[in-house]
XYZ file of C-alpha atoms in Angstrom:
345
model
C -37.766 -18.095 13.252
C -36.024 -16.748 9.922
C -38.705 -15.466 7.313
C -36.975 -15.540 3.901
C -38.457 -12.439 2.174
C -39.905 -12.623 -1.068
C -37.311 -10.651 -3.906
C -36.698 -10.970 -7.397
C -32.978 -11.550 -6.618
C -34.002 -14.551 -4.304
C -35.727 -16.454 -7.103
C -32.963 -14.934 -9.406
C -30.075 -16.758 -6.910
C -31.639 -19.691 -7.020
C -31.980 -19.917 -10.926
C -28.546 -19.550 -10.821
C -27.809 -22.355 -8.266
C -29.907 -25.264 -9.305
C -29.145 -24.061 -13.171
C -25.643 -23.607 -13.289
C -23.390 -23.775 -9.605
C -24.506 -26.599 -7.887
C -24.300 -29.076 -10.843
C -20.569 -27.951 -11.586
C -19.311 -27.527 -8.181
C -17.350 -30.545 -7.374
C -15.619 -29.804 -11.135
C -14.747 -26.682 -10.208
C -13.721 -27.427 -6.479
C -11.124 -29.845 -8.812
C -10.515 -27.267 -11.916
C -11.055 -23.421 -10.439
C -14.266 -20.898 -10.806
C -13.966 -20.677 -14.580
C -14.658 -17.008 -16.341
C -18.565 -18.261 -17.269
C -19.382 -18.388 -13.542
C -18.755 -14.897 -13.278
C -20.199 -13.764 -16.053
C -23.166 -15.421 -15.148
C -23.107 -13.927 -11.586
C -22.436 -10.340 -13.628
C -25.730 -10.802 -15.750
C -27.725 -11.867 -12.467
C -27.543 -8.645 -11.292
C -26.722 -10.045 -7.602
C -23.456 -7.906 -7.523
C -25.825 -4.763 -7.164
C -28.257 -6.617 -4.779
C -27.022 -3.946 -1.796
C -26.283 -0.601 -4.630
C -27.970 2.340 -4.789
C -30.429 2.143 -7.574
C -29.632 5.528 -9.183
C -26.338 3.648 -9.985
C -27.727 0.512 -11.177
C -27.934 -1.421 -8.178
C -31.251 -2.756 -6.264
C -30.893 -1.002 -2.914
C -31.968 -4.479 -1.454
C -32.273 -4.693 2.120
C -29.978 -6.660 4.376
C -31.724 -9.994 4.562
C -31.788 -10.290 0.875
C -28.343 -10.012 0.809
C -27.414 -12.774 3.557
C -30.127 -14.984 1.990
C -28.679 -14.865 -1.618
C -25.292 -15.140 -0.171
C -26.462 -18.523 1.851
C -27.683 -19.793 -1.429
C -24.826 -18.891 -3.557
C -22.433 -20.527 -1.043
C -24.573 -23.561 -0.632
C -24.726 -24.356 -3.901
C -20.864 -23.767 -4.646
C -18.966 -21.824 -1.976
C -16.161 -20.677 -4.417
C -17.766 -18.869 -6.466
C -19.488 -17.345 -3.679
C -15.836 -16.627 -2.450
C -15.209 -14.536 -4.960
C -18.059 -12.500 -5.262
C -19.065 -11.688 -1.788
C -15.443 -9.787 -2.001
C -17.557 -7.357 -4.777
C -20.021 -6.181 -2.132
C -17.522 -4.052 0.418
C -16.442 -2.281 -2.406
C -19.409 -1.330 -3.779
C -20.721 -0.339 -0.157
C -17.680 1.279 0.636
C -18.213 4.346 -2.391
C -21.956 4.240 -1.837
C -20.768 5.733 1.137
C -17.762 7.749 -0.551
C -17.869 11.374 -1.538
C -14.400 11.011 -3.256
C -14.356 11.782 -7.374
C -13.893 7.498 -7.958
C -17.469 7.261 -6.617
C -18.861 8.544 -10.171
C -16.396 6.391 -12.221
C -16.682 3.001 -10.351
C -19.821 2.905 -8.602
C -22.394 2.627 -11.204
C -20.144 -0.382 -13.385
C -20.185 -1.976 -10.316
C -23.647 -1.738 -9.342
C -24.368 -3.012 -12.652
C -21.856 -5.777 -12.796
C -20.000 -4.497 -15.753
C -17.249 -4.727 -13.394
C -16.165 -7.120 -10.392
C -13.854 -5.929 -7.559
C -12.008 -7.693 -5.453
C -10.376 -6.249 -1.942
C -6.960 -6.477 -0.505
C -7.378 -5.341 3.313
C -7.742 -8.016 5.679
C -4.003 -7.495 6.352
C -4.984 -4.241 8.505
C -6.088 -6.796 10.999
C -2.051 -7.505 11.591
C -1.746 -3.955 13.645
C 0.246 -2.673 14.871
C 2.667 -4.809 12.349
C 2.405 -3.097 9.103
C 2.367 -5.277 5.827
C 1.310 -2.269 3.398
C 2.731 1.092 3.553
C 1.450 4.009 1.743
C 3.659 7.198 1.028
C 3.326 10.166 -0.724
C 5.171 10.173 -4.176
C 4.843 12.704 -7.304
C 1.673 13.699 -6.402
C 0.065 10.370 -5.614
C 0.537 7.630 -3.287
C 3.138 4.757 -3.502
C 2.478 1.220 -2.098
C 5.184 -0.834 -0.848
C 4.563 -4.176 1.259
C 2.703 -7.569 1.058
C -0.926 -8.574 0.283
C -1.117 -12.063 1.885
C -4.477 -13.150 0.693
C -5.991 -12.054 -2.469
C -8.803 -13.857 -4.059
C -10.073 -13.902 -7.491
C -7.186 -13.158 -9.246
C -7.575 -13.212 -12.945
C -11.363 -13.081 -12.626
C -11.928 -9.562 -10.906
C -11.600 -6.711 -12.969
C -10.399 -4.710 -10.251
C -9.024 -4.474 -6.778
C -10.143 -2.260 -3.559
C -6.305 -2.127 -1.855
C -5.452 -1.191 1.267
C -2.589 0.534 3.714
C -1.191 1.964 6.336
C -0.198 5.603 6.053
C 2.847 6.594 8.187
C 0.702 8.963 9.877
C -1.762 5.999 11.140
C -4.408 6.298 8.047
C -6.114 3.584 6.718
C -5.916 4.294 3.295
C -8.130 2.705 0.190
C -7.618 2.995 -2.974
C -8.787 1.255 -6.543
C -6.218 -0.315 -9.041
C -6.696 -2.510 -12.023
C -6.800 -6.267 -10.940
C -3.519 -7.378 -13.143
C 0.231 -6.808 -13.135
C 1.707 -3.500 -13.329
C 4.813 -1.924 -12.553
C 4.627 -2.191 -9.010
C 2.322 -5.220 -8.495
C 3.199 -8.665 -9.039
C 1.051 -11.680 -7.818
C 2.422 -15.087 -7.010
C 1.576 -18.099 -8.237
C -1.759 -19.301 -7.299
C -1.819 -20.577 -3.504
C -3.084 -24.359 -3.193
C -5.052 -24.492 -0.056
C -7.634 -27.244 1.524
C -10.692 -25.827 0.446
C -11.593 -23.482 -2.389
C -8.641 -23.181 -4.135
C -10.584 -22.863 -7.054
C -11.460 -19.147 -5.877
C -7.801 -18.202 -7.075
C -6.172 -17.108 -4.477
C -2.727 -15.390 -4.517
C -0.341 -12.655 -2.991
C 0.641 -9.854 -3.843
C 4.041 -8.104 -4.124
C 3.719 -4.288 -4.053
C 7.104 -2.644 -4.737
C 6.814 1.135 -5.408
C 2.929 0.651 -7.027
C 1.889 3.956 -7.463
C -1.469 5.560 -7.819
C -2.990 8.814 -8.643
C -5.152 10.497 -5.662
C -8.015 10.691 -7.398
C -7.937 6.542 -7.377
C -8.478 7.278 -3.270
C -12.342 6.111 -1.795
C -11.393 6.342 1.659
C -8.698 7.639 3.938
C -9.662 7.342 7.832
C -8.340 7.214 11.317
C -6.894 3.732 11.502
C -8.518 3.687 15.182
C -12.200 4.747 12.902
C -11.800 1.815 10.292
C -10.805 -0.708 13.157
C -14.006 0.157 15.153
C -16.216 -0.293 11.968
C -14.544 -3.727 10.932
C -14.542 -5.318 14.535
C -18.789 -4.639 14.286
C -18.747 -6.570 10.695
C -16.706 -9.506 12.133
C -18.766 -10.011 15.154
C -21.660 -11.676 13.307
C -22.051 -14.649 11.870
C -21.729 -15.022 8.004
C -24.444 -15.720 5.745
C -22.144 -18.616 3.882
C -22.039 -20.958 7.464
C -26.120 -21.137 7.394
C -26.192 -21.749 3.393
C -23.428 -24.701 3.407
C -24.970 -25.809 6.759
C -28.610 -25.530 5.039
C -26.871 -27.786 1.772
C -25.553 -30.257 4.506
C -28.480 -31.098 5.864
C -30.225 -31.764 2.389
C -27.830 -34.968 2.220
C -28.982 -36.300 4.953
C -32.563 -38.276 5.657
C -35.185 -36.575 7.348
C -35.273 -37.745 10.569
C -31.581 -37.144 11.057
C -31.837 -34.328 9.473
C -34.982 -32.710 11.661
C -33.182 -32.206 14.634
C -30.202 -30.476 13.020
C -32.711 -28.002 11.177
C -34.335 -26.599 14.384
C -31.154 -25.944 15.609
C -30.363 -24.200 12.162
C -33.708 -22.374 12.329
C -33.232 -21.145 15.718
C -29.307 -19.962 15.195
C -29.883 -18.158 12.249
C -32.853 -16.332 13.537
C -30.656 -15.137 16.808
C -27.304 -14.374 14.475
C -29.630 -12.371 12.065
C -31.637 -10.675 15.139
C -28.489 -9.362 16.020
C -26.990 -7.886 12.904
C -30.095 -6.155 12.226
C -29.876 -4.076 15.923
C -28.947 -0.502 14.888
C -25.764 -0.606 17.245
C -23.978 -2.483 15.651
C -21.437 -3.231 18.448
C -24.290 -3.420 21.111
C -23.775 -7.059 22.754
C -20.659 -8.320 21.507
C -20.400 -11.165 23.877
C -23.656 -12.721 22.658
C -22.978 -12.173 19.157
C -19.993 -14.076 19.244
C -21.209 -16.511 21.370
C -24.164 -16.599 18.191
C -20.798 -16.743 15.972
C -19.643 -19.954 17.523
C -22.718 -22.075 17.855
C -22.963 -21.212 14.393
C -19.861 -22.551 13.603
C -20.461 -25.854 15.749
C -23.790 -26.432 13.599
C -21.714 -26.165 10.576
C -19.288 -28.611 11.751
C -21.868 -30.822 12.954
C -24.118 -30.821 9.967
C -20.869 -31.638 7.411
C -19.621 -34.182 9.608
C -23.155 -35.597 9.754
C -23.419 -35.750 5.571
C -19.763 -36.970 5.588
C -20.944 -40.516 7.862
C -24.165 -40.762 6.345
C -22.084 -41.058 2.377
C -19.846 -44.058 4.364
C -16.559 -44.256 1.958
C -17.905 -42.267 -1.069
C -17.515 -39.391 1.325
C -13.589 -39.881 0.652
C -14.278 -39.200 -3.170
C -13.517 -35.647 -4.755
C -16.903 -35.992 -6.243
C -18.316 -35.934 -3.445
C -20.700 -33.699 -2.127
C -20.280 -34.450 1.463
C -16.699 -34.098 1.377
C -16.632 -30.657 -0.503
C -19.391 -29.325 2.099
C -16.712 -30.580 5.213
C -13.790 -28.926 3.903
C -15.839 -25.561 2.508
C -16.774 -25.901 6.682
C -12.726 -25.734 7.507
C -12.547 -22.717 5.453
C -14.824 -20.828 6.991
C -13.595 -21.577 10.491
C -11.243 -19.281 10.035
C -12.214 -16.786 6.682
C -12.859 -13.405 8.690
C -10.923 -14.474 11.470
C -9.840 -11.526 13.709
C -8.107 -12.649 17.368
C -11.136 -11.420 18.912
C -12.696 -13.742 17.076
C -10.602 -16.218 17.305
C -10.080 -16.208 21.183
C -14.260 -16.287 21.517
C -14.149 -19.490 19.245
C -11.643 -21.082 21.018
C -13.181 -20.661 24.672
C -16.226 -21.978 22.898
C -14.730 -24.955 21.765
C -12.992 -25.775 25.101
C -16.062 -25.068 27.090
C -14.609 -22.144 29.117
């Protein structure tokens, strides 16, 4: 059984969710996370919930973060789209000795700032959709950013590429076009378009080495990224969790044991200190997860009949927020584990 812990940044979450994202979700599911949401995430002080506190953050510990991030998505998974982006970035110089650490990390941990990341592409490898070179004493990107969300909301962006010596290399840029970097127009998808998603053209951006947090081993980075991907995310219990709340409680009784006893395993797991340690069971975890989700949306989705069809509805938002994450994260380990699940092999 999941104990939620007791934390000033629970109760803060909340506030924010019953106050402000759950009563304007299915207007901006139609309309797009406006600027307000993020300011009000900002002044929450939930984008430090996992920073170092002599930089502003709260040094939280892991089950804070997954159980604000299960509230924030349940109550409007967009705008929990585009903040959960803020947290890698802010982990990644916690952990940074590089000179950016002292000019980023504390606006960050205070929410002065929001950063979005450009990476997941590295999970194409060995095909190479962002090359980094050496130019004029910095480093010049050339390539494609597929995915990249929160554009015109984030104040900057966490980028990443490939090096042509095999380095993952990350670096910080402002979150806006430059010489260099030109987004598209913004990509209408399914679910959450409203978390403004676009790509990005790189063509020559350069960058001073001093914007650098990380350069690593591609091999190192790959090893560390596979372990965050096993696990299932925080978001699939918190729109499974607002799911259930639609339906009545004896259908709904059932469906919360399950959700109990999945989240409790999937959270066991993540908090073993190897973080790699039983892959097969966490993404068998992963998947049940993921069949929960689908089964609790589906469930909300007959029990609203037709007004499930309506783009004010609820139900309907929770189901297609459940299609995104299907496959946000995906990696083809992941992907082949899911798929076995789902055919019973």
């Amino acid at each position: 059984m999941t104990v939620t812990p007791a934390h000033p940044l629970i109760d803060r979450a909340r506030r924010l969710a019953t106050d402000l994202l759950a009563p304007e979700a299915e207007r901006v599911d139609r309309e797009g996370v406006p600027a307000s949401h993020i300011d009000a995430v900002k002044r929450s002080g939930l984008l430090g919930v996992g920073a170092p506190v002599a930089y502003g953050g709260s040094a939280a510990p892991p089950a804070v973060l997954r159980r604000t991030a299960e509230i924030l998505a349940g109550a409007c998974c967009s705008t929990w789209f585009v903040q959960t982006q803020h947290h890698t970035p802010v982990q990644m110089l916690a952990q940074s000795e590089m000179p950016v650490r002292e000019r980023l990390l504390g606006p960050l941990s205070r929410g002065e700032l929001l950063s979005g990341v450009a990476y997941a592409h590295l999970r194409s490898w060995p095909r190479v959709p962002v090359v980094v070179r050496r130019e004029g004493g910095g480093l010049r990107f050339d390539g494609t950013v597929p995915w990249y969300t929160g554009w015109g909301l984030n104040d900057v962006v966490l980028l990443a590429g490939v090096t042509d010596a095999g380095e993952v290399l990350f670096a910080f840029t402002e979150a806006r076009e430059q010489p260099g970097l030109r987004a598209s127009e913004p990509v209408r998808l399914a679910a959450l378009t409203a978390a403004r998603t676009v790509s990005l053209e790189l063509s020559g951006l350069w960058l001073p080495e001093e914007a650098v947090v990380l350069r690593t081993p591609y091999e190192r980075w790959a090893s560390g990224d596979r372990a965050r991907t096993l696990n299932a995310s925080p978001a699939v219990f918190g729109v499974t969790e607002a799911a259930l709340s639609l339906l009545d409680t004896e259908t709904a009784a059932p469906l919360t044991a399950r959700l109990a006893d999945v989240r409790g395993r999937a959270y066991a797991l993540a908090d073993r200190p190897a973080p790699q340690e039983r892959a097969a069971e966490r993404l068998a975890v992963r998947a049940e997860a993921y069949e929960l989700l689908r089964t609790a949306t589906t469930a909300a989705v007959v029990a609203g009949g037709g007004r499930s069809m309506a783009l004010t509805s609820r139900a309907q938002r929770h189901a297609r927020e459940a299609l995104f994450l299907l496959v946000q994260g995906q990696t083809s380990e992941t992907r082949a584990a899911h798929l076995r699940a789902l055919a019973g092999t």
